[in-house]
Amino acid sequence: MKNAGLLLLEDGTSYEGSIFGHVSGAYGEVVFSTSMTGFEESVTDPSYRGQLLVFSYPLIGNYRFTSNSLQSKGPQVRGIVVSECASAPSGAGTSLSDFLKKHRVPGIEGIDTRSLVQKVRTAGTMKGMIIPGPDIDQGEIRLREMERMKNVWEENLVGEVSTSRKRGPFGSGPRAVIIDCGMKKNLLRDISLRFETYVVPHSTTFERVKSLSPECIVVSSGPGDPSHPGMSQTLTSLRRLCEEYPVLGICLGHQLVALSQGARTYKLKFGHRGINHPVRFGEKVYITSQNHGFGVDEESLSGTPLNVSQRSLNDWTVEGLQHSNGRVITTQYHPEGGPGPSDTTFIYDAFKKIVERGA
Amino acid sequence: MPLDPTLRKVLVIGSGPIVIGQAAEFDFSGSQACKAAREEGVHVVLLNSNPATIQSDREIADTVYIEPMDAETVRRIIVEEKIDGIFSGMGGQTALNLCSELSEKSVLSDHNVRLLGSNQAAISASEDRELFREAMIGGGLPVAKSFTCTSLADSRKLVEELGGYPVMIRSAYTLGGTGSGIVRGDEELEYVVGTGLASSRIGQVIVEESILNWEEYEYEVVRDSAGNCIIICSMENLDPMGIHTGESIVVAPAQTLSDREHQMLRSSALRIVELLGIEGACNVQFAVHPRTREFRVVEVNPRVSRSSALASKATGYPIARIAAKIALGLRLDEIENAITRKTLAAFEPALDYVVVKIPRWPFDKFRLADRRIGTQMKSTGETMAIGRSFEEAMLKALRSLETGLLDLETGEVAEWQDSSIVEELRRPSDRRVYAVIEALRRSFPVARIRKECGWNAFFLHKMEHLVRVSESVRLGKDGALAEALQLGFSPDYIARLTGKAPPHTKCYRMVDTCAAEFEAHTPYYYGTTQGVDEVRETGRKGILIIGGGPIRIGQGIEFDYCCVHAALTSREEGYDAIIVNNNPETVSTDFDLSSRLYFEPLTRRDIMDIVDRERPFGVMTQFGGQTALNAAMDIGREPLVNILGTPLSSLVLAGNRKKFSDFVRALGLEQPASLEAFSAEEAMKCAGELSYPLILRPSHIIGGRGMEIVFDEAQMKSYLGSTGISRSNGLLIERYLSRAVEVDVDVVSDGSGTFIGGILEHVEAAGVHSGDATMVMPPQTLSREEVAEIERQTLLLTSSLQVKGLANYQFAVREGRVFVLEANPRASRTVPFVSKATGIPLSKIATKAILGHRLDEFDLRSRIGEKVAVKVSVFPFLKLRGVDSVLGPEMKSTGEVMSIGRTYAEAAWKGFTAAGYRLPTSGSVYMTVRDADKEQLLPVASKLMSLGFGIYATRGTQEFLERNGIRAERAYKLSENLKPDAIGLMRSGNVSLVINTPRIASGSVRDGSMMRRVAVETGIPLVTTISGAKLMAEAIEFGIRGEPKLVRI
C-alpha cells in the first residue's frame, strides 16, 4: 500500500489506511460530516479548526476547485479521513490532494468511514490521531500520549482563527460590524451584499466596536467551546452590544449571544455537521447547513430575555433565538451555506429590516 | 394540517399496461399511495387495466376496477363510487393525461371532485411547452435561448448571436417534427430552415440554442401544501443531453458537481417547483455546459416518475408515499420518517454509498430493430446497484443486467474493429458502455473517449481503473487480485480471467437515508467488499425469494407480483421473507415489504453470498420468472440451499425438451411429433421426415435467435444459416399444428391435491407466443370433452412432476385431440390474470402450500360466474423501428391488459379499448388475407359490412369476397404501383381498421411490413390473425350497439 497510515482513536480502536495530501501525523477531535458536496468549503471552514474531519460520503475530492470557493485562506482541519480521495478529479483547478499537500495537512483514505461514523454516533466525538507509515507500530505509545493531550475544544481555537486587525469596509448599506470568531468567506459575502461591513477581532471591546459607529452587529461562527475562557472579552462586549444594537448571531455567535444573556451551553454528543438539517421556523421547515459541536441549553433560557424561535426537527434542540427586544436574533445553523443550501438567506433580509426599522 | 374530513373516498389511477417508458415504477408508486391513503382512514378506489399489479389487489385498495383507462370510464366510476378526490400524480403520464382531460371536459368540476396533489394549473404549466417557458423566464430561470425568424438571412444572424453552430431549428406550428433538427453548418441551415419555413403554417421557424452534449442532471423534489420544499436526491446522467434519461446510465448522488453548482441547481429546482405550484413529487432536469458551467432548465415532470422510483430506492426515502400524504393535505413535518422512526419526513437524505442505474434494452429479442439510442426511450426496464465506490456499483449494475456478461466482459463488442468502437461511442446504441470498456482496454486516451461520448472524464478514469486492474489480474500481477476483490469484481469473473475463483468476503450494509448519523430500522441492505456487516438477526427462519431482475420482454411485472405475494405470505406464516432483486421500479424492492431486502445482482455468486450470510431455511425460486428458475438450476445443488416446492429434478426435466418429450410419451400423452438435431445437415433431414410447417426451438435461447415457424425448405435453410447449431446447442424441430387452439392452464398444488386455477383459451391459433396471444377465460370454443381431457392431462402432469406450488401448462387442441406443448413448473405470466378473474390468489395459496398447508384449507370457489375475462397484449412497435408487427412464436409484447365483461364481446371491446386500440365505429376496413384464411374472413367481412363499414381489399381477397357476395373496393399493393394503395388509403384517413394475415407467420421483413408499419404509425388498429379479426369484429359490434358496464373485482 502506498504511504500506509493509521487512524487511532482514544478508545484504542484503529483503522488502517493510506496517507494522502501531506504525509505527516495529526492530532485532533474526530468529527463527521454527512454532506456529499463541498469538501473544499468544509476543509477551509474555521469552525473545523483542530478537528480530524471524517466524511461519511465515500467519494471525496471528485472535482478540482479554485480559491473562489474556499472559506478561509487555507485548510482549518488538522486532517481529513475519507473512504476514497479521487485520484483523477473532474474539471479545472487544484485537486484536494495537492491542496492538502501544499498546506501540509494530512489525509487518510481507505477508511471504513461508515463504521467510524457509527462509532462516533454512539460513543460521541473523541480524540484521534493520524499516524503516518513509519510510526504505525507505535500505537500504544501514541495512545498514552493522546490520553495526556488536551481536548481540542479546550484550546483557544477562536484566537487562532479570528482576524488580528480590523478589516473593511466591504460593500455598502447600513454599517455592520462582524465580530470575527472564525468567519467563513460566505458570511462576509452575504453580509457585505446588504451592509457596509467591517470585520473586527473577536476580543474587540465594546467601546472599540462602538467607535466604528455601527448600526448593527454580526457575531460569526467559529470553532470550539463558546464558554472557553478565551471568549470572555467577547462575552463582555456582547452584553453591551445586545443592549444597544441589533445583533445577528450565527452558530458560535448564536451560542455567544446566549451566554452573554445568562444562558448556558453544553457539548453535544457528536454534534450537527452536514447540509441536510431540517429546522422548523414558525410554520415552515428549512433545510440548513450546520457545523457545531456545542448547543444552547434550552432550560437555561428561562429567566433570560431570549426565546426559542427555531428548532431542529431531528432532535428538537435550539436552532434559533430571539431577544424580547426584537432586535437580537440568532441561528445555530449557517444561512450562508458554503457548503450547503441558501434556503435561509432571508434571515439576513429580516435582520436588515430590523436594522432599518431601528434607524 | 389535519386531514380534510370531506375527503372520504379517493380514486387512484394507475398507469395501465407495461409499455416502453412506463414500467413497474407506477405499480410501486400507486401501491404506496393506496397504503398511505388507507392509513389515513380514506377509502381507496383503484383503476388500472393491468391485472399484474399489486395495487389492483383487494388487500391494497378497498375497491378495484380493472377497466379501460379512458375519461368515460373514470367519469362512470366517479358517479358510481361518489369519488371526492383523484390522485393525479401516481400513474405516470397515463393518469396525468386522464386527469387533464377530465378537467378540460369539466367532469371534475361537475361532480365536485378535487385533484389531489398538483392542481390543473400546475400540471398545465409544467406540461405545456410554451407556458412552461414563460413561467421559467418570468421566474428568472435560464431556458435554452430561442428566437423566431421568418427568413434564411435572419436565421443566419441568429446563429451568430447564439455563438455559432450547432443550433436547434424548430418549425413553428407543424406536427410531427417536420423541418426540425440539429443543424451543424451553413448548408444544413439552408436546407432545414428552407423546409421549415415552407412547412410552417405561419412561415416561421424557431432558432434555438443547442444544448446537445451538455451534462444532464436531475433533481427529485418534494413540496407540501405549506410550501415546505426539499430535495430527495440529485442524479447525474453519464450520457449527456441528447440521450433520454431513461436510456442513460445514471449515478446518484451527482458526483462531479461542486457544492456551488449543486446549490445553484438545487435552489433553482426549489424555485421552479414553487413557481409552478406543485404539491407532491416533481422531477426537474437541468443541462450544464461542460466547460462554462452555465445551466439551462430542460423540463419538469409534475408527478412521481421512473426517476423518483429510482431516487426512492437509491436513498431509502419513500417519495410516492410522502407525495400521497401531501396530496391528502399533510405537511412534511407531520409525517414520520419510517426509516429512522425518530426523525420526520422533512429532511434531505444523505447517502454514504454510490448508486448506478443501467437501462435494460430488448435488442436481444429484436435483432432487426434499430439499436441506436437517443431522445426516445427504447429500454423496457432497468437495474440498479449500490456500492461503496463507483467502481463497485458499476460492476454490480453490469452483472445485474443478466446479459450473460459478467463485470467487464463485452461480448461481441470485443471482436469489433477500432472504427466500430469509435462509431459506437459517437452514435451510441445499447452497447455504448461495452464500447467504453473496450476502448479503454485498447488504450484509447480518456480525453478522446470523452470527446466522442461526452461522459465526464471522472467516470472514464474510474472505468479505466477497472480495466487496468482486470488486466493486471489476467496477467497475474502482484496484489492485483486483492485490489480486484476490494473493488468489487465478482470471483466468478476473476475465475474467467485466471481459471480460478479466489476466496472472498462480502458484507451487507444498510441503506438508512442518513449516512449512519442516526440509528435506523430499515432492513434494506446492499453487499459490499468494504466494511462491517450490519444485517440484524431475528432468530426466525428465513425464506429467500429470488426476484425477477430488470423488466424485459418475456419477463414482466407479473413475476414481481408473484414475488411480492410470496414475501407477504411467508411473513404471514411467521417466517422472515428475504428478497433479493435489483429492479428499482418494483414493489418487491420496497423497503417495508420484506423482512430483509438485498439489493443485489442475481448471478449465482451474488445469490450464494447471501445464502452464506443468511443460511435461509429455504429458497423460493418459482416466483421470479426465468431469472429465478435459472438461479434454481445454478444453486439448487449447493449444500446450503434447500429449494422449496417442486423438486429440482422436475425443473430440470421440464426444461429439457428431449427428456420432457420422453416423459410425456411415457405418461401416454400426445405431443406434436418432434426430432432433435445437432447439426445443420441433421436438421434438414429431420425436417424432411416431419414435413412442413415446423416450429424450431433452440434448446438454449441466449442472445441467439429464438423460436420460429418455417413453412418450407428455403426458410429452413435461411434459419439454419443464421443460427449456431452444434453438438452442445441442439435444435428441437417440431411439427407445427396449424389451426390448433392453444390453451394455457395455471394450477396450484400442495403435493397431493391440485387445484386448476384457470383454463385460458388463446384467440390466435397455436404458433403465436403465449405472452403475445389474446386470451379468454373461460374457454369459448372448446367442447366439454376437450376441457375434461385438458383437466385430466393437467392433473396427471402435475402429480407426475411432483409439483408443489405453481405450474403452468400449454396445450394445443385440434379436432378433439389434446397435445402437450410445454410444462413450466413455476409461476407463469397469467397467474395475476387468473387470480383477478376468479378472486382466488394463486400465488398466495402456492406459497402456503409450499410451506406445508393443504389446499382443502382454502376457499377455492371462483367468483367469475357467468362473466368472461379477456387478456390483450400491448406491443412496442411504435417505439422500435424495424420490428415487424406480425405475431409469431417469439414474444414481442411488453405488457397486457385485462377486461371483464358480461359477454365475450363486451370483454373483448373493453380489452381492445384498454390496450389502446381505437376501435372504429365507421369508415372502411382494409383487408388482405392469405388463402388459408379466406373462408374464415367471410363472416368477419359480412359482420363489418352490416355494421356500415366499407371494405377495401387486395386482388385475391377482393375477388374472393365478391364471389361470395360481399362488395369490396379494389386496393393495390405497393408493388403494383396503382392507386388507391394501402398506404395512401391509410394516410388519407379512409381506413379505420386493417386486417392483414401475412402468408407466413414469422418475424422477418417482407412484403406487407411497410403497410403494417404505417398502420402502427398512424394508429390504425391492425390485426394479423384471422381469429383476432373475428374477435375484433365482435368487439366493434359491441362498441356500436352495446352499453359497457363497470365491473368491480
PDB file of C-alpha atoms in Angstrom, chain B residues 752-837:
ATOM      1  CA  SER B 752     -51.087 -34.271  -3.317  1.00  0.00           C
ATOM      2  CA  GLY B 753     -54.126 -32.226  -4.221  1.00  0.00           C
ATOM      3  CA  THR B 754     -54.212 -29.953  -7.238  1.00  0.00           C
ATOM      4  CA  PHE B 755     -56.427 -27.004  -7.995  1.00  0.00           C
ATOM      5  CA  ILE B 756     -56.858 -25.848 -11.562  1.00  0.00           C
ATOM      6  CA  GLY B 757     -56.894 -22.075 -11.266  1.00  0.00           C
ATOM      7  CA  GLY B 758     -57.945 -21.381 -14.777  1.00  0.00           C
ATOM      8  CA  ILE B 759     -58.009 -22.601 -18.353  1.00  0.00           C
ATOM      9  CA  LEU B 760     -57.272 -19.836 -20.824  1.00  0.00           C
ATOM     10  CA  GLU B 761     -58.039 -20.212 -24.470  1.00  0.00           C
ATOM     11  CA  HIS B 762     -55.824 -18.369 -26.931  1.00  0.00           C
ATOM     12  CA  VAL B 763     -57.676 -16.400 -29.539  1.00  0.00           C
ATOM     13  CA  GLU B 764     -54.848 -16.667 -32.053  1.00  0.00           C
ATOM     14  CA  ALA B 765     -54.145 -20.122 -33.419  1.00  0.00           C
ATOM     15  CA  ALA B 766     -51.227 -22.102 -31.977  1.00  0.00           C
ATOM     16  CA  GLY B 767     -47.920 -20.647 -33.069  1.00  0.00           C
ATOM     17  CA  VAL B 768     -48.339 -17.207 -31.536  1.00  0.00           C
ATOM     18  CA  HIS B 769     -46.292 -16.920 -28.346  1.00  0.00           C
ATOM     19  CA  SER B 770     -48.491 -17.280 -25.289  1.00  0.00           C
ATOM     20  CA  GLY B 771     -47.111 -13.993 -23.960  1.00  0.00           C
ATOM     21  CA  ASP B 772     -48.482 -12.206 -27.020  1.00  0.00           C
ATOM     22  CA  ALA B 773     -51.695 -14.117 -27.553  1.00  0.00           C
ATOM     23  CA  THR B 774     -55.075 -12.662 -26.764  1.00  0.00           C
ATOM     24  CA  MET B 775     -56.655 -14.982 -24.211  1.00  0.00           C
ATOM     25  CA  VAL B 776     -60.095 -15.616 -22.885  1.00  0.00           C
ATOM     26  CA  MET B 777     -61.307 -17.304 -19.772  1.00  0.00           C
ATOM     27  CA  PRO B 778     -63.315 -19.486 -19.552  1.00  0.00           C
ATOM     28  CA  PRO B 779     -62.655 -21.142 -22.945  1.00  0.00           C
ATOM     29  CA  GLN B 780     -65.181 -20.158 -25.604  1.00  0.00           C
ATOM     30  CA  THR B 781     -64.798 -22.696 -28.404  1.00  0.00           C
ATOM     31  CA  LEU B 782     -63.689 -25.875 -26.639  1.00  0.00           C
ATOM     32  CA  SER B 783     -66.142 -28.689 -26.109  1.00  0.00           C
ATOM     33  CA  ARG B 784     -66.905 -30.068 -22.683  1.00  0.00           C
ATOM     34  CA  GLU B 785     -64.988 -33.229 -23.581  1.00  0.00           C
ATOM     35  CA  GLU B 786     -61.952 -31.272 -24.669  1.00  0.00           C
ATOM     36  CA  VAL B 787     -61.952 -29.300 -21.423  1.00  0.00           C
ATOM     37  CA  ALA B 788     -62.270 -32.510 -19.443  1.00  0.00           C
ATOM     38  CA  GLU B 789     -59.355 -34.026 -21.320  1.00  0.00           C
ATOM     39  CA  ILE B 790     -57.236 -30.912 -20.653  1.00  0.00           C
ATOM     40  CA  GLU B 791     -58.078 -31.211 -16.985  1.00  0.00           C
ATOM     41  CA  ARG B 792     -57.196 -34.889 -16.910  1.00  0.00           C
ATOM     42  CA  GLN B 793     -53.819 -34.269 -18.540  1.00  0.00           C
ATOM     43  CA  THR B 794     -53.156 -31.296 -16.276  1.00  0.00           C
ATOM     44  CA  LEU B 795     -53.701 -33.352 -13.146  1.00  0.00           C
ATOM     45  CA  LEU B 796     -51.610 -36.203 -14.497  1.00  0.00           C
ATOM     46  CA  LEU B 797     -48.700 -33.905 -15.383  1.00  0.00           C
ATOM     47  CA  THR B 798     -48.919 -32.108 -12.054  1.00  0.00           C
ATOM     48  CA  SER B 799     -48.748 -35.249  -9.980  1.00  0.00           C
ATOM     49  CA  SER B 800     -46.091 -36.823 -12.187  1.00  0.00           C
ATOM     50  CA  LEU B 801     -43.907 -33.745 -11.963  1.00  0.00           C
ATOM     51  CA  GLN B 802     -44.488 -33.701  -8.182  1.00  0.00           C
ATOM     52  CA  VAL B 803     -45.471 -30.064  -8.413  1.00  0.00           C
ATOM     53  CA  LYS B 804     -45.663 -28.222  -5.135  1.00  0.00           C
ATOM     54  CA  GLY B 805     -46.705 -24.645  -5.664  1.00  0.00           C
ATOM     55  CA  LEU B 806     -47.490 -23.207  -9.064  1.00  0.00           C
ATOM     56  CA  ALA B 807     -47.271 -24.720 -12.520  1.00  0.00           C
ATOM     57  CA  ASN B 808     -48.375 -23.676 -15.952  1.00  0.00           C
ATOM     58  CA  TYR B 809     -49.052 -25.886 -18.956  1.00  0.00           C
ATOM     59  CA  GLN B 810     -49.600 -25.179 -22.581  1.00  0.00           C
ATOM     60  CA  PHE B 811     -51.705 -27.476 -24.709  1.00  0.00           C
ATOM     61  CA  ALA B 812     -52.791 -27.436 -28.310  1.00  0.00           C
ATOM     62  CA  VAL B 813     -56.242 -28.784 -29.129  1.00  0.00           C
ATOM     63  CA  ARG B 814     -57.130 -29.922 -32.608  1.00  0.00           C
ATOM     64  CA  GLU B 815     -60.161 -31.927 -33.621  1.00  0.00           C
ATOM     65  CA  GLY B 816     -60.723 -33.300 -30.170  1.00  0.00           C
ATOM     66  CA  ARG B 817     -57.100 -34.267 -29.611  1.00  0.00           C
ATOM     67  CA  VAL B 818     -55.063 -32.587 -26.910  1.00  0.00           C
ATOM     68  CA  PHE B 819     -51.315 -32.164 -27.348  1.00  0.00           C
ATOM     69  CA  VAL B 820     -48.899 -31.193 -24.593  1.00  0.00           C
ATOM     70  CA  LEU B 821     -46.733 -28.297 -25.736  1.00  0.00           C
ATOM     71  CA  GLU B 822     -44.964 -27.188 -22.584  1.00  0.00           C
ATOM     72  CA  ALA B 823     -44.854 -27.570 -18.826  1.00  0.00           C
ATOM     73  CA  ASN B 824     -43.494 -24.779 -16.655  1.00  0.00           C
ATOM     74  CA  PRO B 825     -43.329 -25.828 -13.016  1.00  0.00           C
ATOM     75  CA  ARG B 826     -43.256 -22.223 -11.796  1.00  0.00           C
ATOM     76  CA  ALA B 827     -45.354 -19.066 -11.680  1.00  0.00           C
ATOM     77  CA  SER B 828     -46.498 -18.034 -15.111  1.00  0.00           C
ATOM     78  CA  ARG B 829     -47.292 -14.735 -16.709  1.00  0.00           C
ATOM     79  CA  THR B 830     -51.014 -15.447 -16.412  1.00  0.00           C
ATOM     80  CA  VAL B 831     -51.125 -16.048 -12.640  1.00  0.00           C
ATOM     81  CA  PRO B 832     -52.211 -12.497 -11.769  1.00  0.00           C
ATOM     82  CA  PHE B 833     -54.806 -12.539 -14.560  1.00  0.00           C
ATOM     83  CA  VAL B 834     -56.337 -15.803 -13.384  1.00  0.00           C
ATOM     84  CA  SER B 835     -56.210 -14.689  -9.762  1.00  0.00           C
ATOM     85  CA  LYS B 836     -58.037 -11.474 -10.535  1.00  0.00           C
ATOM     86  CA  ALA B 837     -60.602 -13.143 -12.770  1.00  0.00           C
TER      87      ALA B 837
END
